[in-house]
CSV table of C-alpha atoms in Angstrom, one decimal:
chain,number,residue,atom,x,y,z
H,45,MET,CA,0.0,0.0,0.0
H,46,SER,CA,1.4,3.4,-0.9
H,47,GLU,CA,1.5,6.4,1.4
H,48,PRO,CA,-1.1,9.1,1.0
H,49,ASP,CA,0.0,12.3,-0.9
H,50,LEU,CA,0.2,15.0,1.8
H,51,HIS,CA,0.8,17.7,-0.7
H,52,PRO,CA,-1.4,17.1,-3.8
H,53,GLU,CA,-1.5,20.7,-4.8
H,54,HIS,CA,2.3,20.9,-5.1
H,55,ARG,CA,4.2,19.8,-8.2
H,56,PRO,CA,6.6,16.8,-7.6
H,57,ASN,CA,10.1,18.2,-8.1
H,58,VAL,CA,13.8,17.3,-7.4
H,59,GLY,CA,16.7,19.7,-6.7
H,60,VAL,CA,20.4,19.2,-6.9
H,61,VAL,CA,23.2,20.7,-4.9
H,62,LEU,CA,26.4,20.0,-6.9
H,63,PHE,CA,29.6,20.4,-4.8
H,64,ASN,CA,33.0,20.9,-6.4
H,65,PRO,CA,36.1,19.3,-4.7
H,66,ALA,CA,36.6,22.6,-2.8
H,67,GLY,CA,33.1,22.3,-1.2
H,68,LEU,CA,31.5,25.1,-3.2
H,69,THR,CA,28.1,24.7,-4.9
H,70,TRP,CA,27.1,25.2,-8.5
H,71,ILE,CA,24.5,27.9,-9.0
H,72,GLY,CA,22.9,29.2,-12.1
H,73,ARG,CA,21.4,32.6,-13.0
H,74,ARG,CA,17.9,32.1,-14.4
H,75,ALA,CA,17.7,33.2,-18.0
H,76,ASP,CA,13.9,34.0,-17.9
H,77,MET,CA,14.4,36.7,-15.2
H,78,HIS,CA,16.1,40.0,-15.7
H,79,SER,CA,16.3,41.5,-12.3
H,80,GLY,CA,16.1,40.6,-8.6
H,81,ARG,CA,17.5,37.5,-6.9
H,82,ARG,CA,17.7,35.1,-9.8
H,83,TRP,CA,20.4,32.6,-8.7
H,84,GLN,CA,19.4,29.0,-7.9
H,85,TRP,CA,20.5,25.4,-7.8
H,86,PRO,CA,19.3,23.1,-10.6
H,87,GLN,CA,15.8,21.7,-10.0
H,88,GLY,CA,12.9,20.4,-12.1
H,89,GLY,CA,9.9,18.2,-12.3
H,90,VAL,CA,9.6,14.5,-11.9
H,91,ASP,CA,8.1,12.7,-14.9
H,92,PRO,CA,5.2,10.3,-14.1
H,93,GLY,CA,6.7,7.0,-12.9
H,94,GLU,CA,10.2,8.3,-12.8
H,95,ASP,CA,12.6,7.4,-10.0
H,96,LEU,CA,13.6,10.5,-8.0
H,97,GLU,CA,17.3,10.1,-8.3
H,98,THR,CA,16.9,9.4,-12.1
H,99,ALA,CA,15.0,12.7,-12.3
H,100,ALA,CA,17.7,14.5,-10.3
H,101,ARG,CA,20.4,13.3,-12.7
H,102,ARG,CA,18.3,14.1,-15.7
H,103,GLU,CA,17.5,17.6,-14.5
H,104,LEU,CA,21.2,18.2,-13.7
H,105,ALA,CA,22.3,17.1,-17.2
H,106,GLU,CA,19.5,19.1,-18.9
H,107,GLU,CA,20.2,22.3,-17.1
H,108,THR,CA,24.0,22.2,-16.8
H,109,GLY,CA,25.3,19.6,-19.2
H,110,VAL,CA,27.0,17.9,-16.2
H,111,ARG,CA,27.0,14.1,-15.9
H,112,SER,CA,30.3,13.5,-14.0
H,113,VAL,CA,29.0,13.2,-10.5
H,114,GLU,CA,29.0,10.9,-7.5
H,115,TYR,CA,26.1,10.5,-5.2
H,116,LEU,CA,26.5,12.0,-1.7
H,117,ALA,CA,23.1,12.1,0.0
H,118,ARG,CA,19.5,13.1,-0.3
H,119,THR,CA,16.9,14.8,1.9
H,120,GLU,CA,14.2,12.7,3.5
H,121,GLY,CA,10.5,13.6,3.0
H,122,TRP,CA,9.1,16.3,0.8
H,123,ILE,CA,10.2,19.9,1.4
H,124,THR,CA,7.5,22.3,0.1
H,125,TYR,CA,7.1,25.9,-0.8
H,126,ASP,CA,4.3,27.9,-2.3
H,127,PHE,CA,4.6,30.1,-5.4
H,128,PRO,CA,3.9,33.8,-5.1
H,129,PRO,CA,0.5,34.8,-6.5
H,130,ALA,CA,2.1,36.4,-9.6
H,131,VAL,CA,3.8,33.1,-10.5
H,132,ILE,CA,0.6,31.2,-10.2
H,133,ALA,CA,-1.3,33.8,-12.3
H,134,ARG,CA,1.5,33.7,-15.0
H,135,ASP,CA,1.4,29.9,-15.2
H,136,LYS,CA,-2.4,29.9,-15.5
H,137,ALA,CA,-2.2,32.5,-18.2
H,138,MET,CA,0.3,30.3,-20.1
H,139,GLY,CA,-2.1,27.3,-19.8
H,140,ARG,CA,0.1,25.5,-17.3
H,141,PRO,CA,-1.4,23.4,-14.5
H,142,GLY,CA,-2.3,25.6,-11.5
H,143,TRP,CA,0.1,24.2,-8.9
H,144,ARG,CA,0.1,25.9,-5.5
H,145,GLY,CA,3.9,25.3,-5.3
H,146,GLN,CA,6.4,22.6,-5.4
H,147,LYS,CA,7.3,19.6,-3.2
H,148,GLN,CA,10.9,18.6,-3.5
H,149,ILE,CA,13.5,16.0,-2.6
H,150,TRP,CA,17.0,17.3,-2.8
H,151,PHE,CA,20.1,15.4,-3.8
H,152,ALA,CA,23.8,16.2,-3.1
H,153,TYR,CA,26.4,15.2,-5.6
H,154,ARG,CA,30.2,15.7,-5.9
H,155,PHE,CA,31.3,17.0,-9.3
H,156,THR,CA,34.0,14.8,-10.6
H,157,GLY,CA,34.5,16.4,-14.0
H,158,GLU,CA,36.2,19.6,-15.2
H,159,ASP,CA,34.4,23.0,-15.3
H,160,SER,CA,34.6,22.8,-19.1
H,161,GLU,CA,31.9,20.1,-18.9
H,162,VAL,CA,29.3,22.7,-17.9
H,163,ASP,CA,27.2,23.5,-21.0
H,164,LEU,CA,24.1,25.6,-20.4
H,165,ASN,CA,22.9,25.0,-24.0
H,166,ALA,CA,23.3,21.2,-23.8
H,167,PHE,CA,19.6,20.5,-24.2
H,168,GLY,CA,18.1,23.3,-26.2
H,169,HIS,CA,16.5,26.4,-24.5
H,170,PRO,CA,18.8,27.2,-21.6
H,171,GLU,CA,17.4,27.5,-18.1
H,172,PHE,CA,20.4,29.6,-17.0
H,173,ASP,CA,22.4,32.3,-18.7
H,174,ALA,CA,25.4,32.3,-16.3
H,175,TRP,CA,26.8,30.1,-13.6
H,176,ARG,CA,29.4,30.1,-10.9
H,177,TRP,CA,30.6,28.3,-7.8
H,178,GLU,CA,29.3,29.7,-4.5
H,179,ARG,CA,29.5,28.9,-0.8
H,180,LEU,CA,26.7,26.8,0.5
H,181,ASP,CA,25.8,29.3,3.2
H,182,ARG,CA,25.4,32.2,0.7
H,183,VAL,CA,22.9,30.7,-1.7
H,184,ALA,CA,19.8,31.5,0.3
H,185,ASP,CA,20.8,35.2,0.2
H,186,ILE,CA,20.9,35.4,-3.6
H,187,ALA,CA,18.0,33.0,-4.5
H,188,ALA,CA,14.4,34.1,-4.9
H,189,PRO,CA,12.9,35.2,-1.6
H,190,PHE,CA,10.1,32.7,-1.7
H,191,LYS,CA,12.6,29.8,-1.8
H,192,ARG,CA,14.7,31.1,1.1
H,193,GLU,CA,13.4,28.7,3.8
H,194,VAL,CA,13.8,25.7,1.5
H,195,TYR,CA,17.4,26.8,0.6
H,196,GLU,CA,18.2,27.2,4.3
H,197,ARG,CA,16.9,23.7,5.1
H,198,VAL,CA,18.8,22.2,2.2
H,199,ALA,CA,22.0,23.9,3.2
H,200,ALA,CA,21.6,22.7,6.7
H,201,ALA,CA,21.0,19.1,5.5
H,202,PHE,CA,24.1,19.1,3.3
H,203,ARG,CA,26.4,21.3,5.4
H,204,VAL,CA,28.8,18.5,6.0
H,205,PHE,CA,29.8,18.6,2.2
H,206,GLY,CA,30.2,22.3,1.9
H,207,ALA,CA,33.1,24.7,2.4
C-alpha cells in the first residue's frame, strides 16, 4: 500500500546541490528573469513513474550539461514551498497546471569532472544564462525570496559537504 500524498497541490520536483572538490556549490542565474535575486540550484519536475534520483540526474544534465557526479546524500521527506500569486497567475495565463507550489526531494552530488563540462545550452533552450561556484551558506541570500526557507533547510541538510 502506498502512502497518501500529503501535498497534492504541489508539483513533484527534485533539486540538486552540486559540490566541487573545494566544497563550493554550483549555482545558475535564471535566463527567464532580468532582475532581482535570480540565482538558484538546478531543479525540475519528476516525470510520471520516474525514480527520484533518475529525475535529479536528468535535470542536472538538462540544465547544466553535467554528468560526471558521484552521489553523496538526499533529503528525507518532501520539502514544500508555495509560489507567489504572480507566478501562479503567470502559469495559468500560459495554460500550465495551476500548482500551488512545489514539493521537493534534494540530492547532493560531488562534481568529478572539469568546469569545461558545464554546457548551459546542452539541451536546447537554456534555463540559465550564467553560472558560478558559491559557498553553500550564501545561496539562500541570492535566491528568490520565496525559496529562502527551502534553501536554508537544504543547506543545513548538506552542510557536511560544503566549504
